[in-house]
Structures are given as C-alpha cells and as structure tokens.
Amino acid sequence: MTDLSAVLARADENMPQSLERLFDLVRIKSISTDPAYSADCRKAAEWLAAELNALGFEASVRDTTGHPMVVGHHAGSNADAPHVLFYGHYDVQPIDPIELWEDDPFDSKLKEFGNGRKVITGRGTADDKGQLLTFVEACRAYKDVHGSLPVRVTILFEGEEESGSPSLKPFLDAHAEELKADYALVCDTGMWDGETPAITASLRGLVGEEIIVKAASRDLHSGMYGGAAANPIQILSKILAGLHDENGRVTLEGFYDGVEETPSNLKASWEAMTGGDVDLLEEVGLSELSGEKGRSILELIWARPTCEFNGITGGYTGQGFKTVIAAQASAKVSCRLVGDQDPEKIRASFRAYVRSKIPADCSVEFIEHGGSPAIQLGYDSPLLTKAKTALSDEWPKPAVIVGVGGSIPIVGDFQKLLGMESLLVGFGLNDDRIHSPNEKYDLTSYHKGIRSWARILAALAKK
Amino acid sequence: MTDLSAVLARADENMPQSLERLFDLVRIKSISTDPAYSADCRKAAEWLAAELNALGFEASVRDTTGHPMVVGHHAGSNADAPHVLFYGHYDVQPIDPIELWEDDPFDSKLKEFGNGRKVITGRGTADDKGQLLTFVEACRAYKDVHGSLPVRVTILFEGEEESGSPSLKPFLDAHAEELKADYALVCDTGMWDGETPAITASLRGLVGEEIIVKAASRDLHSGMYGGAAANPIQILSKILAGLHDENGRVTLEGFYDGVEETPSNLKASWEAMTGGDVDLLEEVGLSELSGEKGRSILELIWARPTCEFNGITGGYTGQGFKTVIAAQASAKVSCRLVGDQDPEKIRASFRAYVRSKIPADCSVEFIEHGGSPAIQLGYDSPLLTKAKTALSDEWPKPAVIVGVGGSIPIVGDFQKLLGMESLLVGFGLNDDRIHSPNEKYDLTSYHKGIRSWARILAALAKK
C-alpha cells in the first residue's frame, strides 16, 4: 500500500465521523448577515479552531470588527514542500423562505435523493461548510496515517463571505506576512458535472464606467428644437453602437492588447464539454450566441473580453409620451477583461473614444466604477497540472479546466494583497441549491472531495 | 378716402373705447383650469356674446360639458366674398405665483414700459383676450363705417384652451355644418419681432412610437453571460444609431416621400431673419446646428422632418453600478413630419426597419403614440398672399412666412374635422410673458393688430 492509498483508505474509514462533524458544524446557525446570529458565528469559528488544534494545527479565533476569522498553521513533515494557504468560509446564507424547506435547514442529515443518490441536507452543506471540511478531513486522514501533513499548510476560514467580506481585506493587509504562502487553495466552486471535476483557472477582470452626455442646459420641446438641437440620446446611441464591429469585436483602440488566444486543446475541450449546445442560453430564453463570432459559448464567457452595456437612461421614460429632447443621457458600461488586459489603459481608451464622439457644444462626464485585472493561472503551470492529474485519478472522468466569467473577490485579494495565485477546486453541483431552500451536498461530493484533497496534497508534496 | 382708410381711421378713433373693452374683459377672471372660476368663464362668454350681438352678429353662449363656447354669425355685405371662421379663446392661465406680479393681474391698465413703449398689463392680455379683440374691434370699425362686414364671418371663442380643450373636438363634430367656412383665421400666435408681422404657414406633424426590445427571459449577470447572451441595450443602440446617416438625414425607407424643398426665396428670407445666428440654441446652452447638414436653423425647425429620441431606458439606472445584462430595453421615438409625409407609412417603415435589426432569439414590441400629418398652407395660396400684403402695408417691415416646429391642435382639428385650412396671424411678442407673472400686450400690438385685421378683411373681400 503506497503512502497515498493508505491515506485514501483512512479517509474512507473516517467517513461516518466525517459526516457527524459536518452535521455538527451545520447545526451551528452561522448566518453572517443577521446580527441575531453573531454568537453562532463565533461558535462556528471556535468549533473550527478546536478541530484544527486537534489535528496538530496551531489555530486560533481572530477577532475582527465583524465576525471572527479562524487561522491555523501546520508546518507539515517536509520543509522542502510548498506552503499552501487553504481558504473556506464558515458563514451561511439566511434560510427564508423557511416554509419551502422540506427538512430542518440546521438539523443536517443524510437523505436518499432518488436513484440511490445520497445527499447531506441543510444550509451551508454545499456553501461552504461541507466544502471546507473536505480539506480538513483530508488533513485528518493524513494525520491519522502519517502523523503529519505532506506540505506546510495555513488555513484561513472567514465568517463574512455571505455578507460582503468587509473585514477580509483589512485582515489580509494586517496579517500579510503570516498568511502569505506559495499559493492558495480555495474550495468554494463546483464540478462540471457529477462525474467530472473542474479546476477554475481563469476569472475575468472588470472595468466599470458611467458616462453622462450633456447637451442643452435644460430639457427642450422637440417641436421647437427638434432637428436643430443636439439630442444626447442620439449621441449616446452612436457612441454605444460604435463600440462593437460587425463581428462582435470591441473597437476600442488597444482593447485586445494582452489578450492571447486560448490554447487549442483547451478550446477543443470546451467545445467537447457542451457539444456545441447553448443550454446556458436556452435556460434564459435565448438560443443564439451573441458577441464575437466564431467562438464557442464557454470560450466567450471564460476567455474572451467583452464590453457590455449594463444600464441606460435619458429623457422621458414614464408611461405615455412626452415630446422632449433631454438635456442629458447616461449609460453604465463595463468591460470584462482577460489575460493581461490593463484596466486603466482600457478605461483611458474608452474615455478617449467617447470624448471623440461628443459634439463641440456638448460635454461628457465620467464616473469610475471599479477596475480589476483578470486572473489567470498559467495553463501550463505545474500547480494546475498536478491538481488536474490528482482529480482525474479520483473521479470517473478527467478533470476539466474551466473559467469564471465574473470575479471571485477572494482570488483577486490573494493576488493583489498577498501576491499569490489561487487554485480553485470545489465539488459543488448545479443542483445544490446554494442560497435557496433545500440546500444539499452530495455524499459523493463530500467523500470524493476529501479523497481529492488528499490526492492533491500528495501531488503538491512531490517535486 | 378709400373704404379701407376710413375703416382704419375709425379704428384709430375707437382706440380709447377698444382699450376699455379689453380692460373689462381682462377683469373677468376666466381661469379655465380652476373650478373656482367656472362662473367667471361663463361671464366672459356672455360678455363676448353680448359684444358680438351689439356688432350685428347672431351670437350665443353654447353649453358644453366644460366651459361654454361662444358662436356668432355675421352674413357680411357681400354674398360673393369668402366665408371665414375666426377662432380665439377667452380663458386664461392661473396667476400664481401671485407675489411675482408687479400689478394686479386682473386690474388691467396701460403702463409705460420704458423707451416710450406702452403696454397693457394683466393676465390674458396677450393670451388670448387682447388678440381675439383685435379681430372684434376690426369688425367694429368696419361696422361703424360701412354698417356691415366685407366678408361673411363666423366667430368661435373657446373657454378651455388653457386646460386641454376637452370639449372642442366634440363641439366641432356636433356643429360641423354650422362652423364650416372657406378657411379659418386664428389669432393666437406672435410676430417675428416688434416691427415684423408673421404668418404661420406650416406646422409639423408627428408620429410617436415606443419600442421595447426583449432578449433573455430575466436579467442576467454580466459575468456569467456577458459575451454570449444578447444585450438589448446594445441592440437598441444599434437601432437608434442607424436611424440617421452621417449627414443627419433619416435613413428610413421612404421617409422623405412627400417632403418638398422649401422655395428658395423663403429659404433666403429665413436665413436673412437670423443672419446665420443660432440665438435659439444659444439661449439653451448650445452653439452648433445638429440634424441635417447644410440647412439654416429656421428651415430645420420649420420645414424639415426629424426623427428624435425622446426617452430611453434599460438595465440598472440607479446610483452606483450593477453588472447586469437587462432582459429588455426601450425607447420612445418621434418623427416630426412636413409636407405630405404619411404618418402611417412612416410608422410602418420604422417598424420594418426595427424588426430587421432584431436577432432571431429576441423580440420587439411597439406601442403607438399618436400620428398626425403636417399642416401646410400652400406657399403660393391667394389667402397667404393677400394676408402677407395686408400685414406688410400695416407694419414697418414686410410680413414674414414662418413655421411652427410643433403642432397647434386647433389647426389640426379644423383641418381634420372641418376640412378647412387655417391662416395663423397674431401680434404677440417674445417678451409678453404669457403663462407667467406680469403678462402684458403691447399697445402697438393691440392697435396695429386691429388695423391689420381690418386690412386682411378688406383684402379677403377682393376677388
């Protein structure tokens, strides 16, 4: 029996107790957004710190101005192995509407889900208590077999993820030295499907801008002025319409600087994953790909930049009609970024383009609404390769590399504040109903999730 | 002394009494929008009917569901002369804010206005009691000299013009036979300037449309869907941006059918009237002509059709930012029409264009917001020519032919319900402050207005 197979066997043996521990943690009503549950949040943090200390971590509850953090350190058995920071969150969403729950949201239990599928019921089982325990229980199996962990591990559990993480950045800033590791492991994402594990390797960045086009000093009557006076809705429409060419590409100067073509094997894998279907669109009543032509849906959402119009308003927008020429019109525009696109260069290019379209007697104001670069794990990074192999060894189907069209703030924070890449691996499924009544976590997700982390830790320990 | 010069001399002699009669009428507080003044509205109608009867009209107060109409008939001395319908309104705007009036709004009087200019103060002096009395006093001078009028005259005074004219259409419908004449004379407009009388010969028509572009079945997250899902704001922007070409011309198929070039002498006269200045725009903070290139400001507003965007909305329009792809976006669009443009053909062309721009998995809804053709007195019509000469004989400068960029409902109603063209002549000035505190009417407007109508009546009586 190899080192790893002994650990995996131990993880299997531990399952009944692993399950009881998850039930215990779910029972603690750690709803972060509701002050009535503040004591529960602290209780969850204390429960976790105690578990980590029992596993040989040096762990403690750390106060913040909100709910506490849990930080634990374990030196591991091999000083040459990498140092990883594992992140999860112990807080959960509120449970209303309570009448829609089939089972008590906090009295977690194992339940038959049809077709022999077993699930763990309760709020937070999938988001994120069950997921974070997959890592803790993997550590436990290692500890049980080898008395230590194969790599140096720091653990950070947050208690405010479901309420905007107000304390996170200040905490990372204040404890940067303590928390900095070679890379982060984050377990708060999902599988591609029940048989196919997924590693999230890219997250798009964002530039947000609001533009306010101003024409006349007051609203004008379209009879008295129409045909002679500038109409800011018309100016704005021309500006927006000019931002994409006939092939759906963004026309801003320098927009594609830093955008690289996705490796062809990855593109092929993404096309294979959907088989050309656009289910994601069909779920929301659409059937055709918009945006850049000649690219698959997953590539468009995960690996291509966009320029989207998120809001527009001007003139009379109530019931009926008013023959007015508005004094101003405004739009909110955001670009999703990939690769090495520079948010501030794109903002500057956008503003220059808009200004070039404003008539001499009109003006434009800009309001900045955030900017963050994309995050991308090198597709050929050893971290990714090792994790992919480890996951593929555990699950029926090989692991896939996926992207996220939006941002996951913690990943940006780790990158920006701690200079650390993140490996996002999780075992959630699309039907887990996170944030909704009847949240559940598949027993398979939990069990094979634990085994997956054991495999990943073993892989990371190797040169 | 010619017939006309005797009448004009009599009008001059009558001035002291003409003034007293205007003071009397202004004293009646006929504010139509405020039910507290209903009795005053009726009193004004009775006062007018009595005056008309005293001049030999067969006049009476006609009840409506609102304030009464006054209708008077005078056969005139010449059965071969045309039959004219004169229109004015005896109701006035409210007077608040009362504290801003320098003089009692209903205790009308003559006042020195600086530089020897004399004005008649009070609510309704310019809009429209003073104006309608110019015609009545012209009739009086004729009656005094000749015992009759040179043409057959029907008079219609309305008492709800300032409150939306709810009874007007039903009244015109019910009394079409009685009110139908060869053409209407309407005295509710202004001069070009204090020395230059104006005849309004064209009013633009209107087609109003609202379009609602629908994409996904719900709002989407721009991170999850951006780059792949249709964005209705983008679709709408392209639609609006495509409605005008680089020269400001409307691109809709058949849009310019029925639009004729303005006669070059009229264009020259309009250019001369502004001397190339765009004061109208500068008053509202603009300095450049928008719309069709190569045309003067007056031509653009009076004689060219437009397609204007009156309102637009979609997505998130509140404070801050939301990375949403909206389910729908909508815009209100109106076309101002001239010449023989057909509102319904243009509506159909607009809808066909919009539909052609909607992706297959999106949809569009239309809401109709009215349609009316332009009204245009033939620039070479004898009515216009006679009135122009008559006015030019009276005032220091020759009369100018002007347009109105918007509509004047009564003119459309006369056209549609009675099949009658209208000659719009009035003596208001830009500084009359109609609808505002300190409304006034220049003594010159009143005096030369009376003389102008005398001249016009004489001109119309001639073959």
Short mmCIF file of C-alpha atoms in Angstrom, two decimals, chain A residues 35-460:
data_model
loop_
_atom_site.label_atom_id
_atom_site.label_comp_id
_atom_site.label_asym_id
_atom_site.label_seq_id
_atom_site.Cartn_x
_atom_site.Cartn_y
_atom_site.Cartn_z
CA PRO A 35 -26.86 40.21 13.85
CA ALA A 36 -29.15 37.86 15.78
CA TYR A 37 -26.74 35.05 14.87
CA SER A 38 -23.49 36.75 15.88
CA ALA A 39 -22.92 34.35 18.76
CA ASP A 40 -23.49 31.41 16.42
CA CYS A 41 -20.88 32.74 14.03
CA ARG A 42 -18.36 32.91 16.85
CA LYS A 43 -19.36 29.44 17.96
CA ALA A 44 -18.67 28.08 14.45
CA ALA A 45 -15.26 29.76 14.45
CA GLU A 46 -14.44 28.28 17.84
CA TRP A 47 -15.62 24.84 16.73
CA LEU A 48 -13.31 25.01 13.70
CA ALA A 49 -10.30 26.28 15.68
CA ALA A 50 -10.76 23.41 18.11
CA GLU A 51 -10.91 20.87 15.28
CA LEU A 52 -7.74 22.27 13.73
CA ASN A 53 -5.92 22.28 17.02
CA ALA A 54 -6.92 18.65 17.47
CA LEU A 55 -5.26 17.94 14.10
CA GLY A 56 -1.98 19.46 15.23
CA PHE A 57 -2.58 22.94 13.79
CA GLU A 58 -1.68 25.97 15.80
CA ALA A 59 -5.10 27.54 15.35
CA SER A 60 -6.99 30.41 16.93
CA VAL A 61 -10.05 32.57 16.54
CA ARG A 62 -9.10 36.08 15.47
CA ASP A 63 -11.38 38.99 16.20
CA THR A 64 -12.30 41.49 13.51
CA THR A 65 -14.74 44.37 13.60
CA GLY A 66 -17.25 41.83 12.25
CA HIS A 67 -17.34 38.08 12.61
CA PRO A 68 -14.04 36.42 13.55
CA MET A 69 -11.54 34.70 11.30
CA VAL A 70 -10.00 31.33 12.06
CA VAL A 71 -6.30 30.96 11.28
CA GLY A 72 -4.34 27.76 11.73
CA HIS A 73 -0.78 26.79 10.87
CA HIS A 74 0.72 23.37 10.35
CA ALA A 75 4.41 23.03 9.48
CA GLY A 76 3.98 19.71 7.67
CA SER A 77 6.50 16.93 7.54
CA ASN A 78 8.62 18.19 4.68
CA ALA A 79 10.42 21.53 4.85
CA ASP A 80 11.12 21.40 1.10
CA ALA A 81 7.44 21.04 0.15
CA PRO A 82 5.43 24.08 -0.80
CA HIS A 83 3.47 26.17 1.66
CA VAL A 84 -0.25 26.40 0.82
CA LEU A 85 -2.98 28.63 2.18
CA PHE A 86 -6.39 26.96 2.24
CA TYR A 87 -9.44 29.25 2.24
CA GLY A 88 -13.08 28.50 3.05
CA HIS A 89 -15.92 30.28 4.81
CA TYR A 90 -17.99 29.08 7.72
CA ASP A 91 -20.83 31.57 7.45
CA VAL A 92 -24.04 30.73 5.60
CA GLN A 93 -26.96 32.42 3.87
CA PRO A 94 -30.25 33.14 5.69
CA ILE A 95 -32.85 30.39 5.43
CA ASP A 96 -36.00 32.24 4.45
CA PRO A 97 -38.43 31.41 2.99
CA ILE A 98 -38.39 28.79 5.71
CA GLU A 99 -41.71 27.25 4.63
CA LEU A 100 -40.10 25.96 1.45
CA TRP A 101 -37.63 23.69 3.25
CA GLU A 102 -38.54 20.02 3.20
CA ASP A 103 -36.17 19.32 6.11
CA ASP A 104 -34.92 21.37 9.02
CA PRO A 105 -32.19 23.57 7.48
CA PHE A 106 -29.94 23.19 10.52
CA ASP A 107 -30.71 19.60 11.51
CA SER A 108 -28.46 18.19 8.83
CA LYS A 109 -28.87 14.56 7.89
CA LEU A 110 -28.20 12.01 5.18
CA LYS A 111 -31.09 11.60 2.76
CA GLU A 112 -31.87 9.37 -0.21
CA PHE A 113 -32.27 11.63 -3.25
CA GLY A 114 -33.61 9.14 -5.79
CA ASN A 115 -31.66 6.64 -7.93
CA GLY A 116 -29.65 5.67 -4.89
CA ARG A 117 -28.08 9.12 -4.76
CA LYS A 118 -27.38 10.23 -1.20
CA VAL A 119 -27.22 13.85 -0.15
CA ILE A 120 -26.40 15.74 3.02
CA THR A 121 -29.21 18.20 3.72
CA GLY A 122 -29.03 21.62 5.30
CA ARG A 123 -27.99 25.22 4.97
CA GLY A 124 -24.30 25.57 4.25
CA THR A 125 -23.66 21.92 3.41
CA ALA A 126 -22.52 22.92 -0.08
CA ASP A 127 -21.73 26.60 0.56
CA ASP A 128 -19.31 26.26 2.19
CA LYS A 129 -19.19 24.10 5.33
CA GLY A 130 -19.15 20.76 3.54
CA GLN A 131 -16.59 22.03 1.05
CA LEU A 132 -14.19 23.41 3.65
CA LEU A 133 -14.44 20.20 5.66
CA THR A 134 -13.34 18.17 2.61
CA PHE A 135 -9.94 19.74 3.12
CA VAL A 136 -9.96 19.40 6.92
CA GLU A 137 -10.93 15.75 6.69
CA ALA A 138 -8.22 15.13 4.08
CA CYS A 139 -5.74 16.59 6.55
CA ARG A 140 -7.19 14.33 9.25
CA ALA A 141 -6.67 11.20 7.13
CA TYR A 142 -3.06 12.26 6.50
CA LYS A 143 -2.53 12.96 10.17
CA ASP A 144 -4.06 9.65 11.15
CA VAL A 145 -1.79 7.68 8.82
CA HIS A 146 1.45 9.70 8.84
CA GLY A 147 1.17 11.82 11.99
CA SER A 148 1.67 14.96 9.90
CA LEU A 149 0.79 16.70 6.64
CA PRO A 150 2.85 16.32 3.45
CA VAL A 151 3.09 20.11 2.90
CA ARG A 152 3.10 23.17 5.07
CA VAL A 153 -0.49 24.34 5.45
CA THR A 154 -2.02 27.59 6.63
CA ILE A 155 -5.77 27.65 6.90
CA LEU A 156 -7.97 30.76 6.74
CA PHE A 157 -11.67 30.47 7.46
CA GLU A 158 -13.78 33.55 7.00
CA GLY A 159 -17.17 34.28 8.61
CA GLU A 160 -18.42 37.10 6.41
CA GLU A 161 -18.31 35.75 2.86
CA GLU A 162 -22.10 35.82 2.51
CA SER A 163 -22.29 39.43 3.70
CA GLY A 164 -19.68 41.13 1.54
CA SER A 165 -16.46 40.23 3.38
CA PRO A 166 -16.00 43.67 4.96
CA SER A 167 -13.21 42.51 7.26
CA LEU A 168 -11.29 40.43 4.77
CA LYS A 169 -9.06 42.99 3.10
CA PRO A 170 -8.08 44.73 6.32
CA PHE A 171 -7.28 41.33 7.83
CA LEU A 172 -5.16 40.25 4.85
CA ASP A 173 -3.37 43.58 4.96
CA ALA A 174 -2.70 43.37 8.67
CA HIS A 175 -1.54 39.73 8.55
CA ALA A 176 0.10 39.56 5.15
CA GLU A 177 3.32 38.09 6.45
CA GLU A 178 1.53 35.44 8.43
CA LEU A 179 -0.82 34.41 5.66
CA LYS A 180 1.42 34.59 2.62
CA ALA A 181 2.08 31.16 1.14
CA ASP A 182 3.28 29.81 -2.19
CA TYR A 183 -0.28 29.66 -3.44
CA ALA A 184 -3.80 29.47 -2.21
CA LEU A 185 -6.23 26.57 -2.41
CA VAL A 186 -9.84 27.73 -2.49
CA CYS A 187 -12.74 25.34 -2.10
CA ASP A 188 -15.89 27.29 -2.95
CA THR A 189 -16.61 26.31 -6.57
CA GLY A 190 -18.23 23.39 -8.36
CA MET A 191 -17.78 20.37 -10.58
CA TRP A 192 -18.53 20.48 -14.31
CA ASP A 193 -20.99 17.63 -13.74
CA GLY A 194 -21.40 14.81 -11.23
CA GLU A 195 -18.63 12.77 -12.79
CA THR A 196 -16.27 15.47 -13.99
CA PRO A 197 -14.19 17.54 -11.58
CA ALA A 198 -13.23 21.06 -12.56
CA ILE A 199 -10.38 23.43 -11.82
CA THR A 200 -11.13 27.11 -12.26
CA ALA A 201 -8.07 28.58 -13.88
CA SER A 202 -9.26 31.98 -15.02
CA LEU A 203 -11.51 34.76 -13.78
CA ARG A 204 -12.33 37.75 -15.90
CA GLY A 205 -11.43 41.21 -14.68
CA LEU A 206 -13.64 44.29 -14.89
CA VAL A 207 -13.61 47.95 -15.81
CA GLY A 208 -16.77 49.86 -14.93
CA GLU A 209 -17.59 53.28 -16.34
CA GLU A 210 -20.60 55.54 -16.30
CA ILE A 211 -20.91 58.21 -18.97
CA ILE A 212 -23.21 61.19 -18.82
CA VAL A 213 -23.68 63.04 -22.10
CA LYS A 214 -24.88 66.61 -21.61
CA ALA A 215 -26.35 68.75 -24.35
CA ALA A 216 -28.73 71.68 -23.80
CA SER A 217 -28.93 73.42 -20.43
CA ARG A 218 -32.47 72.17 -19.98
CA ASP A 219 -34.95 69.73 -21.49
CA LEU A 220 -36.25 71.09 -24.79
CA HIS A 221 -39.54 70.73 -26.64
CA SER A 222 -38.92 68.51 -29.65
CA GLY A 223 -41.29 70.60 -31.75
CA MET A 224 -39.47 73.84 -31.07
CA TYR A 225 -35.94 72.45 -31.23
CA GLY A 226 -36.09 69.07 -32.95
CA GLY A 227 -33.86 68.90 -35.99
CA ALA A 228 -31.60 71.71 -34.86
CA ALA A 229 -30.57 70.96 -31.26
CA ALA A 230 -28.23 68.17 -30.21
CA ASN A 231 -30.00 65.15 -28.77
CA PRO A 232 -27.91 63.43 -26.09
CA ILE A 233 -29.73 60.10 -26.53
CA GLN A 234 -28.73 60.13 -30.17
CA ILE A 235 -25.13 60.96 -29.31
CA LEU A 236 -25.08 58.22 -26.69
CA SER A 237 -26.60 55.67 -29.07
CA LYS A 238 -23.94 56.39 -31.65
CA ILE A 239 -21.24 56.02 -29.01
CA LEU A 240 -22.55 52.69 -27.79
CA ALA A 241 -23.30 51.39 -31.28
CA GLY A 242 -19.74 52.17 -32.32
CA LEU A 243 -18.16 50.06 -29.58
CA HIS A 244 -18.62 46.75 -31.42
CA ASP A 245 -17.88 45.96 -35.04
CA GLU A 246 -19.97 43.69 -37.26
CA ASN A 247 -18.09 40.66 -35.93
CA GLY A 248 -18.86 41.50 -32.32
CA ARG A 249 -15.32 42.64 -31.58
CA VAL A 250 -14.77 45.64 -29.36
CA THR A 251 -13.46 48.56 -31.39
CA LEU A 252 -11.59 50.47 -28.68
CA GLU A 253 -8.01 51.19 -29.57
CA GLY A 254 -5.67 48.75 -27.84
CA PHE A 255 -8.55 46.79 -26.36
CA TYR A 256 -7.12 43.39 -27.30
CA ASP A 257 -3.59 44.18 -26.07
CA GLY A 258 -2.71 41.40 -23.65
CA VAL A 259 -5.43 39.05 -24.89
CA GLU A 260 -3.96 35.76 -26.02
CA GLU A 261 -5.66 33.02 -27.94
CA THR A 262 -6.80 30.18 -25.73
CA PRO A 263 -4.63 27.06 -26.32
CA SER A 264 -6.29 24.97 -28.99
CA ASN A 265 -6.50 21.85 -26.85
CA LEU A 266 -8.39 23.82 -24.21
CA LYS A 267 -10.71 25.27 -26.85
CA ALA A 268 -11.35 21.78 -28.15
CA SER A 269 -12.04 20.53 -24.63
CA TRP A 270 -14.53 23.35 -24.05
CA GLU A 271 -16.30 22.66 -27.30
CA ALA A 272 -16.49 18.99 -26.40
CA MET A 273 -17.93 19.84 -22.97
CA THR A 274 -21.02 21.46 -24.46
CA GLY A 275 -21.09 19.55 -27.75
CA GLY A 276 -21.99 22.87 -29.38
CA ASP A 277 -25.11 23.21 -27.24
CA VAL A 278 -26.05 26.53 -25.74
CA ASP A 279 -28.05 25.16 -22.81
CA LEU A 280 -26.89 28.05 -20.65
CA LEU A 281 -28.62 30.45 -23.04
CA GLU A 282 -31.68 28.28 -23.55
CA GLU A 283 -32.32 28.28 -19.80
CA VAL A 284 -32.85 32.04 -20.04
CA GLY A 285 -34.91 32.05 -23.21
CA LEU A 286 -32.17 32.71 -25.76
CA SER A 287 -30.86 30.44 -28.47
CA GLU A 288 -28.11 32.26 -30.37
CA LEU A 289 -24.59 33.21 -29.42
CA SER A 290 -24.10 36.94 -29.33
CA GLY A 291 -20.70 38.64 -29.10
CA GLU A 292 -17.58 37.68 -31.01
CA LYS A 293 -18.28 35.42 -33.93
CA GLY A 294 -16.68 32.03 -34.43
CA ARG A 295 -16.13 31.15 -30.79
CA SER A 296 -17.81 28.62 -28.52
CA ILE A 297 -20.03 29.65 -25.66
CA LEU A 298 -17.55 28.61 -22.98
CA GLU A 299 -14.70 30.43 -24.67
CA LEU A 300 -16.83 33.56 -24.97
CA ILE A 301 -17.72 33.55 -21.30
CA TRP A 302 -14.47 32.28 -19.82
CA ALA A 303 -11.72 33.50 -22.05
CA ARG A 304 -12.82 36.46 -24.14
CA PRO A 305 -13.14 40.09 -23.11
CA THR A 306 -16.41 41.97 -23.54
CA CYS A 307 -17.86 45.43 -23.49
CA GLU A 308 -21.33 45.31 -22.04
CA PHE A 309 -23.98 47.96 -21.52
CA ASN A 310 -25.47 47.50 -18.07
CA GLY A 311 -27.82 50.43 -17.95
CA ILE A 312 -29.04 53.38 -19.97
CA THR A 313 -31.39 56.24 -19.25
CA GLY A 314 -32.36 59.57 -20.73
CA GLY A 315 -35.40 61.71 -21.47
CA TYR A 316 -38.92 60.69 -20.63
CA THR A 317 -39.20 57.08 -19.52
CA GLY A 318 -42.62 57.01 -17.85
CA GLN A 319 -45.94 55.85 -19.21
CA GLY A 320 -47.19 57.53 -22.36
CA PHE A 321 -45.21 60.02 -24.37
CA LYS A 322 -43.50 63.36 -23.99
CA THR A 323 -42.04 65.18 -26.97
CA VAL A 324 -38.91 66.21 -25.15
CA ILE A 325 -35.28 66.47 -26.16
CA ALA A 326 -33.42 65.59 -22.99
CA ALA A 327 -30.69 67.76 -21.52
CA GLN A 328 -28.66 64.64 -20.80
CA ALA A 329 -28.50 60.90 -21.17
CA SER A 330 -26.31 58.39 -19.41
CA ALA A 331 -25.13 54.81 -19.65
CA LYS A 332 -23.29 52.35 -17.47
CA VAL A 333 -20.73 50.34 -19.39
CA SER A 334 -18.46 47.54 -18.20
CA CYS A 335 -15.69 45.60 -19.86
CA ARG A 336 -14.88 42.07 -18.73
CA LEU A 337 -11.15 41.55 -19.08
CA VAL A 338 -8.98 38.51 -19.70
CA GLY A 339 -5.27 37.74 -19.85
CA ASP A 340 -3.07 40.77 -19.35
CA GLN A 341 -5.54 43.48 -20.35
CA ASP A 342 -4.81 46.59 -18.33
CA PRO A 343 -7.98 48.03 -16.77
CA GLU A 344 -6.65 51.57 -16.61
CA LYS A 345 -5.39 51.58 -20.19
CA ILE A 346 -8.78 50.35 -21.31
CA ARG A 347 -10.52 52.99 -19.24
CA ALA A 348 -8.35 55.66 -20.85
CA SER A 349 -9.01 54.28 -24.34
CA PHE A 350 -12.75 54.19 -23.65
CA ARG A 351 -12.78 57.78 -22.43
CA ALA A 352 -10.77 59.00 -25.39
CA TYR A 353 -13.16 57.26 -27.78
CA VAL A 354 -16.22 58.71 -26.06
CA ARG A 355 -14.76 62.21 -26.00
CA SER A 356 -14.04 61.98 -29.72
CA LYS A 357 -17.77 61.46 -30.34
CA ILE A 358 -19.03 64.43 -28.33
CA PRO A 359 -20.04 67.47 -30.41
CA ALA A 360 -18.20 70.67 -29.58
CA ASP A 361 -21.18 72.26 -27.83
CA CYS A 362 -21.94 69.18 -25.70
CA SER A 363 -19.97 67.66 -22.87
CA VAL A 364 -19.45 64.34 -21.16
CA GLU A 365 -18.79 63.34 -17.58
CA PHE A 366 -17.33 60.04 -16.47
CA ILE A 367 -17.87 58.22 -13.22
CA GLU A 368 -15.41 55.44 -12.44
CA HIS A 369 -16.95 52.21 -11.21
CA GLY A 370 -14.05 49.95 -10.31
CA GLY A 371 -11.32 48.22 -12.22
CA SER A 372 -9.52 44.92 -11.69
CA PRO A 373 -7.38 42.83 -13.99
CA ALA A 374 -8.24 39.29 -14.97
CA ILE A 375 -6.76 36.45 -13.00
CA GLN A 376 -5.30 33.56 -14.86
CA LEU A 377 -3.41 30.53 -13.69
CA GLY A 378 -0.90 29.69 -16.42
CA TYR A 379 -2.45 26.84 -18.39
CA ASP A 380 0.92 25.08 -18.23
CA SER A 381 1.65 25.77 -14.55
CA PRO A 382 2.81 22.70 -12.54
CA LEU A 383 0.20 23.52 -9.88
CA LEU A 384 -2.55 23.12 -12.43
CA THR A 385 -1.04 20.02 -14.00
CA LYS A 386 -0.63 18.27 -10.63
CA ALA A 387 -4.13 19.12 -9.47
CA LYS A 388 -5.58 18.00 -12.78
CA THR A 389 -3.91 14.62 -12.60
CA ALA A 390 -4.90 14.16 -8.95
CA LEU A 391 -8.53 14.93 -9.65
CA SER A 392 -8.61 12.81 -12.80
CA ASP A 393 -7.30 9.89 -10.77
CA GLU A 394 -10.16 10.20 -8.31
CA TRP A 395 -13.22 10.81 -10.46
CA PRO A 396 -14.87 8.80 -13.26
CA LYS A 397 -13.96 11.39 -15.84
CA PRO A 398 -10.84 13.50 -16.32
CA ALA A 399 -10.77 16.92 -14.72
CA VAL A 400 -11.56 19.91 -16.93
CA ILE A 401 -10.05 23.37 -16.82
CA VAL A 402 -12.78 26.00 -16.63
CA GLY A 403 -13.06 29.73 -16.26
CA VAL A 404 -15.38 32.03 -14.44
CA GLY A 405 -16.95 34.85 -16.39
CA GLY A 406 -17.18 37.07 -13.36
CA SER A 407 -14.90 37.74 -10.44
CA ILE A 408 -14.41 35.91 -7.13
CA PRO A 409 -13.23 38.68 -4.83
CA ILE A 410 -11.08 36.49 -2.56
CA VAL A 411 -8.96 35.40 -5.51
CA GLY A 412 -8.29 38.98 -6.51
CA ASP A 413 -7.45 39.86 -2.94
CA PHE A 414 -4.98 37.00 -2.60
CA GLN A 415 -3.38 38.08 -5.84
CA LYS A 416 -3.27 41.78 -5.02
CA LEU A 417 -2.59 41.77 -1.30
CA LEU A 418 -0.55 38.61 -0.88
CA GLY A 419 0.90 38.21 -4.40
CA MET A 420 -0.41 34.66 -4.51
CA GLU A 421 -2.07 32.58 -7.18
CA SER A 422 -5.13 30.53 -6.29
CA LEU A 423 -6.12 27.04 -7.28
CA LEU A 424 -9.91 26.83 -7.25
CA VAL A 425 -11.21 23.35 -6.78
CA GLY A 426 -14.65 22.51 -5.46
CA PHE A 427 -17.19 19.74 -5.53
CA GLY A 428 -20.49 21.58 -5.65
CA LEU A 429 -23.10 20.56 -8.22
CA ASN A 430 -25.54 22.71 -10.19
CA ASP A 431 -28.49 21.32 -8.25
CA ASP A 432 -27.05 22.05 -4.78
CA ARG A 433 -29.49 24.97 -4.35
CA ILE A 434 -26.99 27.18 -2.59
CA HIS A 435 -28.59 30.40 -1.27
CA SER A 436 -32.01 28.73 -1.69
CA PRO A 437 -34.27 26.45 0.34
CA ASN A 438 -33.30 22.77 0.47
CA GLU A 439 -29.59 23.27 0.04
CA LYS A 440 -27.77 19.94 -0.05
CA TYR A 441 -24.32 18.49 -0.72
CA ASP A 442 -23.94 15.14 -2.39
CA LEU A 443 -22.40 12.46 -0.21
CA THR A 444 -20.19 11.68 -3.19
CA SER A 445 -19.04 15.30 -3.33
CA TYR A 446 -18.09 15.13 0.31
CA HIS A 447 -16.46 11.73 0.22
CA LYS A 448 -14.61 12.03 -3.04
CA GLY A 449 -13.89 15.67 -2.22
CA ILE A 450 -11.95 14.55 0.84
CA ARG A 451 -10.12 11.95 -1.22
CA SER A 452 -9.44 14.56 -3.92
CA TRP A 453 -7.71 16.89 -1.50
CA ALA A 454 -5.67 14.01 -0.12
CA ARG A 455 -4.52 13.28 -3.66
CA ILE A 456 -3.79 16.94 -4.37
CA LEU A 457 -1.78 17.34 -1.18
CA ALA A 458 0.23 14.25 -2.08
CA ALA A 459 0.83 15.59 -5.57
CA LEU A 460 1.89 19.02 -4.34
#
